[in-house]
Coordinates of N, CA and C in Angstrom, one line a residue:
Q3 N 5.0 6.1 -19.8 CA 4.3 4.8 -19.3 C 4.6 4.8 -17.8
V4 N 3.5 4.6 -17.1 CA 3.5 4.5 -15.6 C 3.9 3.1 -15.1
Q5 N 4.8 3.0 -14.3 CA 5.2 1.8 -13.7 C 5.3 1.9 -12.1
L6 N 4.8 0.9 -11.4 CA 5.0 0.8 -10.0 C 5.6 -0.5 -9.6
V7 N 6.8 -0.5 -9.0 CA 7.5 -1.7 -8.7 C 7.8 -1.8 -7.3
E8 N 7.3 -2.8 -6.6 CA 7.4 -3.1 -5.2 C 8.7 -3.8 -4.9
S9 N 9.2 -3.7 -3.7 CA 10.3 -4.5 -3.2 C 10.2 -4.5 -1.7
G10 N 11.1 -5.4 -1.1 CA 11.2 -5.4 0.3 C 10.5 -6.5 1.0
G11 N 9.6 -7.3 0.3 CA 9.0 -8.3 0.9 C 9.9 -9.5 1.4
D12 N 9.5 -10.2 2.4 CA 10.4 -11.2 2.9 C 9.5 -12.1 3.9
S13 N 10.2 -13.1 4.4 CA 9.6 -14.0 5.5 C 10.2 -13.6 6.8
V14 N 9.3 -13.3 7.8 CA 9.8 -12.9 9.1 C 9.0 -13.7 10.1
Q15 N 9.5 -13.6 11.4 CA 8.8 -14.1 12.5 C 7.8 -13.1 13.0
A16 N 6.8 -13.5 13.7 CA 5.8 -12.7 14.3 C 6.5 -11.8 15.3
G17 N 6.1 -10.5 15.2 CA 6.8 -9.5 16.1 C 7.8 -8.7 15.4
G18 N 8.2 -9.3 14.2 CA 9.3 -8.6 13.4 C 8.8 -7.4 12.6
S19 N 9.8 -6.9 11.9 CA 9.5 -5.6 11.1 C 10.0 -5.8 9.7
L20 N 9.3 -5.0 8.8 CA 9.8 -5.0 7.4 C 9.5 -3.6 6.9
T21 N 10.3 -3.1 5.8 CA 10.0 -1.9 5.2 C 9.8 -2.3 3.7
L22 N 8.6 -2.0 3.2 CA 8.4 -2.2 1.7 C 8.6 -0.9 1.0
S23 N 9.0 -0.9 -0.2 CA 9.2 0.3 -1.1 C 8.5 0.1 -2.4
C24 N 8.0 1.2 -3.0 CA 7.4 1.2 -4.2 C 8.1 2.3 -5.1
E25 N 8.8 1.8 -6.1 CA 9.4 2.8 -7.0 C 8.4 3.2 -8.1
I26 N 8.1 4.5 -8.3 CA 7.1 5.0 -9.3 C 7.7 5.7 -10.3
S27 N 7.4 5.3 -11.5 CA 7.9 6.1 -12.8 C 6.8 6.4 -13.6
G28 N 7.0 7.4 -14.5 CA 5.9 7.9 -15.4 C 5.2 9.1 -14.8
N29 N 4.1 9.5 -15.4 CA 3.5 10.7 -15.0 C 2.6 10.6 -13.9
I30 N 3.1 10.3 -12.7 CA 2.4 10.4 -11.4 C 2.8 11.6 -10.6
D31 N 2.0 12.6 -10.6 CA 2.5 13.8 -9.9 C 1.7 14.0 -8.6
G32 N 1.7 15.2 -8.1 CA 1.1 15.4 -6.8 C -0.4 15.4 -6.8
T33 N -1.0 15.1 -7.9 CA -2.5 15.0 -8.0 C -3.0 13.6 -7.8
Y34 N -2.0 12.7 -7.5 CA -2.4 11.3 -7.3 C -2.3 10.9 -5.9
N35 N -3.3 10.2 -5.4 CA -3.3 9.5 -4.1 C -2.5 8.2 -4.3
L36 N -1.7 7.9 -3.3 CA -0.9 6.7 -3.3 C -1.3 5.8 -2.1
A37 N -1.3 4.5 -2.4 CA -1.7 3.6 -1.3 C -1.0 2.2 -1.4
W38 N -1.1 1.5 -0.3 CA -0.7 0.1 -0.3 C -2.0 -0.8 -0.1
F39 N -2.1 -1.8 -0.9 CA -3.2 -2.8 -0.7 C -2.5 -4.1 -0.4
R40 N -3.3 -5.1 0.0 CA -2.7 -6.5 0.2 C -3.8 -7.5 -0.3
Q41 N -3.3 -8.7 -0.7 CA -4.2 -9.7 -1.2 C -3.7 -11.1 -0.7
T42 N -4.6 -11.9 -0.4 CA -4.3 -13.3 -0.1 C -5.1 -14.2 -1.0
P43 N -4.7 -15.4 -1.3 CA -5.4 -16.2 -2.2 C -6.8 -16.5 -1.9
G44 N -7.7 -16.3 -2.7 CA -9.2 -16.5 -2.5 C -9.9 -15.3 -1.9
K45 N -9.2 -14.3 -1.6 CA -9.8 -13.1 -0.9 C -9.7 -11.9 -1.8
E46 N -10.5 -11.0 -1.6 CA -10.5 -9.7 -2.3 C -9.3 -8.8 -1.8
R47 N -8.8 -8.1 -2.7 CA -7.8 -7.1 -2.4 C -8.3 -6.1 -1.4
E48 N -7.5 -5.8 -0.3 CA -8.0 -4.9 0.7 C -6.9 -3.8 0.9
G49 N -7.5 -2.7 1.3 CA -6.6 -1.6 1.6 C -5.8 -1.8 2.9
V50 N -4.7 -1.1 3.0 CA -3.9 -1.2 4.1 C -3.5 0.2 4.6
A51 N -2.9 1.0 3.8 CA -2.6 2.4 4.2 C -2.5 3.2 2.9
G52 N -2.7 4.5 3.1 CA -2.7 5.5 1.9 C -2.1 6.8 2.3
V53 N -1.7 7.6 1.4 CA -1.3 8.9 1.6 C -1.9 9.7 0.5
N54 N -2.7 10.7 0.8 CA -3.5 11.4 -0.2 C -2.7 12.7 -0.8
T55 N -3.4 13.4 -1.6 CA -2.7 14.5 -2.3 C -2.3 15.6 -1.3
D56 N -3.0 15.7 -0.2 CA -2.7 16.6 0.9 C -1.5 16.2 1.7
G57 N -1.0 14.9 1.5 CA 0.1 14.4 2.3 C -0.4 13.7 3.6
T58 N -1.7 13.6 3.8 CA -2.3 13.0 5.0 C -2.3 11.5 4.9
P59 N -1.7 10.8 5.9 CA -1.8 9.3 5.9 C -3.1 8.8 6.4
T60 N -3.5 7.7 5.8 CA -4.7 7.1 6.4 C -4.5 5.6 6.5
Y61 N -5.1 4.9 7.4 CA -4.9 3.5 7.7 C -6.1 2.7 8.0
V62 N -6.1 1.5 7.7 CA -7.3 0.6 8.2 C -7.0 0.3 9.6
D63 N -8.1 0.0 10.4 CA -7.9 -0.2 11.8 C -6.9 -1.3 12.1
S64 N -6.9 -2.4 11.3 CA -6.0 -3.5 11.7 C -4.5 -3.3 11.8
V65 N -4.1 -2.1 11.1 CA -2.7 -1.8 11.1 C -2.3 -0.5 11.8
K66 N -3.3 0.2 12.3 CA -3.0 1.4 13.0 C -2.1 1.2 14.1
G67 N -1.1 2.1 14.3 CA -0.2 2.0 15.4 C 0.9 1.0 15.1
R68 N 0.9 0.2 14.0 CA 1.9 -0.8 13.7 C 2.6 -0.4 12.4
F69 N 1.8 0.1 11.4 CA 2.4 0.5 10.1 C 2.5 2.0 9.9
T70 N 3.5 2.4 9.1 CA 3.6 3.8 8.8 C 3.9 3.9 7.4
I71 N 3.0 4.8 6.6 CA 3.2 5.0 5.2 C 3.9 6.4 5.0
S72 N 4.8 6.4 4.0 CA 5.4 7.7 3.7 C 5.8 7.7 2.2
K73 N 6.0 8.9 1.8 CA 6.3 9.1 0.4 C 7.3 10.3 0.2
D74 N 8.1 10.3 -0.9 CA 9.0 11.4 -1.0 C 8.2 12.5 -1.7
K75 N 8.8 13.7 -1.8 CA 8.1 14.8 -2.3 C 7.8 14.8 -3.8
A76 N 8.6 14.0 -4.5 CA 8.4 13.9 -5.9 C 7.5 12.8 -6.4
N77 N 6.9 12.2 -5.3 CA 5.9 11.0 -5.7 C 6.7 10.0 -6.5
R78 N 8.0 9.7 -6.2 CA 8.7 8.7 -6.8 C 8.9 7.4 -6.0
V79 N 8.8 7.6 -4.7 CA 9.1 6.4 -3.8 C 8.0 6.4 -2.7
L80 N 7.4 5.3 -2.6 CA 6.3 5.1 -1.5 C 6.8 4.0 -0.6
Q81 N 6.7 4.3 0.7 CA 7.2 3.2 1.6 C 6.2 2.8 2.6
L82 N 6.3 1.6 3.1 CA 5.4 1.2 4.2 C 6.3 0.5 5.2
K83 N 6.4 1.1 6.4 CA 7.2 0.5 7.5 C 6.2 -0.3 8.3
M84 N 6.5 -1.6 8.5 CA 5.6 -2.4 9.2 C 6.3 -3.0 10.5
N85 N 5.7 -2.8 11.6 CA 6.2 -3.2 12.9 C 5.2 -4.2 13.5
S86 N 5.7 -4.9 14.5 CA 4.9 -5.8 15.2 C 4.0 -6.7 14.3
L87 N 4.6 -7.3 13.3 CA 4.0 -8.1 12.3 C 3.3 -9.3 12.9
K88 N 2.2 -9.6 12.3 CA 1.3 -10.7 12.8 C 1.2 -11.7 11.7
P89 N 0.9 -13.0 11.9 CA 0.6 -14.0 10.9 C -0.4 -13.5 9.9
E90 N -1.5 -12.8 10.4 CA -2.6 -12.4 9.6 C -2.2 -11.2 8.7
D91 N -0.9 -10.7 8.8 CA -0.4 -9.7 7.9 C 0.2 -10.4 6.6
T92 N 0.3 -11.7 6.6 CA 0.9 -12.4 5.5 C 0.0 -12.1 4.2
A93 N 0.6 -11.7 3.2 CA -0.1 -11.3 2.0 C 0.8 -10.9 0.9
L94 N 0.3 -10.7 -0.3 CA 0.9 -10.0 -1.4 C 0.6 -8.5 -1.3
Y95 N 1.7 -7.7 -1.0 CA 1.4 -6.3 -0.8 C 1.6 -5.5 -2.2
I96 N 0.7 -4.7 -2.5 CA 0.5 -4.1 -3.9 C 0.4 -2.6 -3.8
C97 N 1.3 -1.9 -4.5 CA 1.3 -0.5 -4.5 C 0.3 0.0 -5.6
A98 N -0.4 1.2 -5.2 CA -1.4 1.7 -6.2 C -1.3 3.2 -6.2
A99 N -1.7 3.8 -7.4 CA -1.8 5.2 -7.6 C -3.0 5.6 -8.3
S100 N -3.8 6.5 -7.8 CA -5.0 7.0 -8.5 C -5.3 8.5 -8.2
S101 N -5.8 9.1 -9.2 CA -6.2 10.5 -9.0 C -7.7 10.6 -8.6
G102 N -8.3 9.5 -8.5 CA -9.7 9.5 -8.1 C -10.0 9.8 -6.7
T103 N -11.0 10.3 -6.3 CA -11.4 10.6 -5.0 C -11.6 9.3 -4.1
W104 N -11.8 8.2 -4.8 CA -12.1 7.0 -4.0 C -10.9 6.5 -3.1
L105 N -9.7 7.1 -3.5 CA -8.5 6.6 -2.8 C -8.0 7.7 -1.8
R106 N -8.8 8.7 -1.5 CA -8.3 9.7 -0.6 C -8.3 9.2 0.8
D107 N -9.0 8.3 1.3 CA -9.0 7.8 2.7 C -9.2 6.3 2.5
I108 N -8.1 5.5 2.8 CA -8.0 4.1 2.6 C -9.0 3.4 3.5
S109 N -9.3 4.0 4.7 CA -10.2 3.3 5.6 C -11.6 3.3 5.1
L110 N -11.9 4.1 4.1 CA -13.3 4.2 3.5 C -13.5 3.3 2.2
V111 N -12.4 2.7 1.8 CA -12.4 1.9 0.6 C -13.1 0.6 0.9
K112 N -14.3 0.3 0.5 CA -14.9 -1.0 0.7 C -14.9 -1.9 -0.5
K113 N -14.9 -1.2 -1.7 CA -14.8 -2.0 -2.9 C -14.0 -1.2 -3.9
I114 N -13.0 -1.8 -4.6 CA -12.1 -1.0 -5.5 C -12.8 -0.9 -6.8
P115 N -13.0 0.4 -7.3 CA -13.7 0.6 -8.5 C -13.0 -0.1 -9.6
G116 N -13.7 -0.7 -10.6 CA -13.1 -1.4 -11.7 C -12.3 -0.6 -12.7
G117 N -11.2 -0.9 -13.1 CA -10.4 -0.3 -14.1 C -9.9 1.1 -13.9
V118 N -9.7 1.4 -12.5 CA -9.1 2.7 -12.2 C -7.8 2.5 -11.6
G119 N -7.0 3.6 -11.8 CA -5.7 3.7 -11.1 C -4.6 2.8 -11.8
F120 N -3.4 2.9 -11.2 CA -2.3 2.1 -11.7 C -1.9 1.2 -10.5
W121 N -1.4 0.0 -10.9 CA -1.1 -1.0 -9.9 C 0.2 -1.6 -10.2
G122 N 0.9 -2.0 -9.1 CA 2.2 -2.8 -9.2 C 1.8 -4.3 -9.2
R123 N 2.9 -5.1 -9.3 CA 2.6 -6.6 -9.3 C 2.7 -7.2 -7.9
G124 N 3.3 -6.4 -6.9 CA 3.2 -6.8 -5.6 C 4.5 -7.5 -5.1
T125 N 4.7 -7.5 -3.8 CA 5.9 -8.2 -3.1 C 5.3 -8.9 -1.9
Q126 N 5.8 -10.2 -1.8 CA 5.2 -11.1 -0.9 C 5.8 -10.9 0.6
V127 N 4.9 -10.8 1.5 CA 5.3 -10.8 2.9 C 4.6 -12.0 3.6
T128 N 5.5 -12.8 4.3 CA 5.0 -13.9 5.1 C 5.5 -13.9 6.4
V129 N 4.6 -13.9 7.4 CA 4.8 -13.8 8.8 C 4.5 -15.1 9.5
S130 N 5.5 -15.8 10.0 CA 5.2 -17.1 10.7 C 5.1 -16.9 12.2
S131 N 4.3 -17.7 12.8 CA 4.1 -17.6 14.3 C 5.2 -18.4 15.1

């Protein structure tokens, strides 16, 4: 049974830093792309950062230079280091895993395909100005 469990969310001041972690269990091997998404009430889930099966990190423009995604070799821990946080980064951050090609480059994800991949429940990040 696959499980993705996020942790590390907190309330911080603008300009601060946080590191999120996602513990992955079950049959998620090196053939899976891993990623972080975020969601705010009333808005669609949006991609933030991903690391594909080649180990290449990808980012959306709004977080480039501020966020760093990494994973361990066993695909058991996915992290997201977030620096220079802004109020607009406030969201529920959700970990995802998928073997589909749609998740190879997070910057190209415009719409999440229905019913694909594995998802965590999220960890809340709140950035105050």
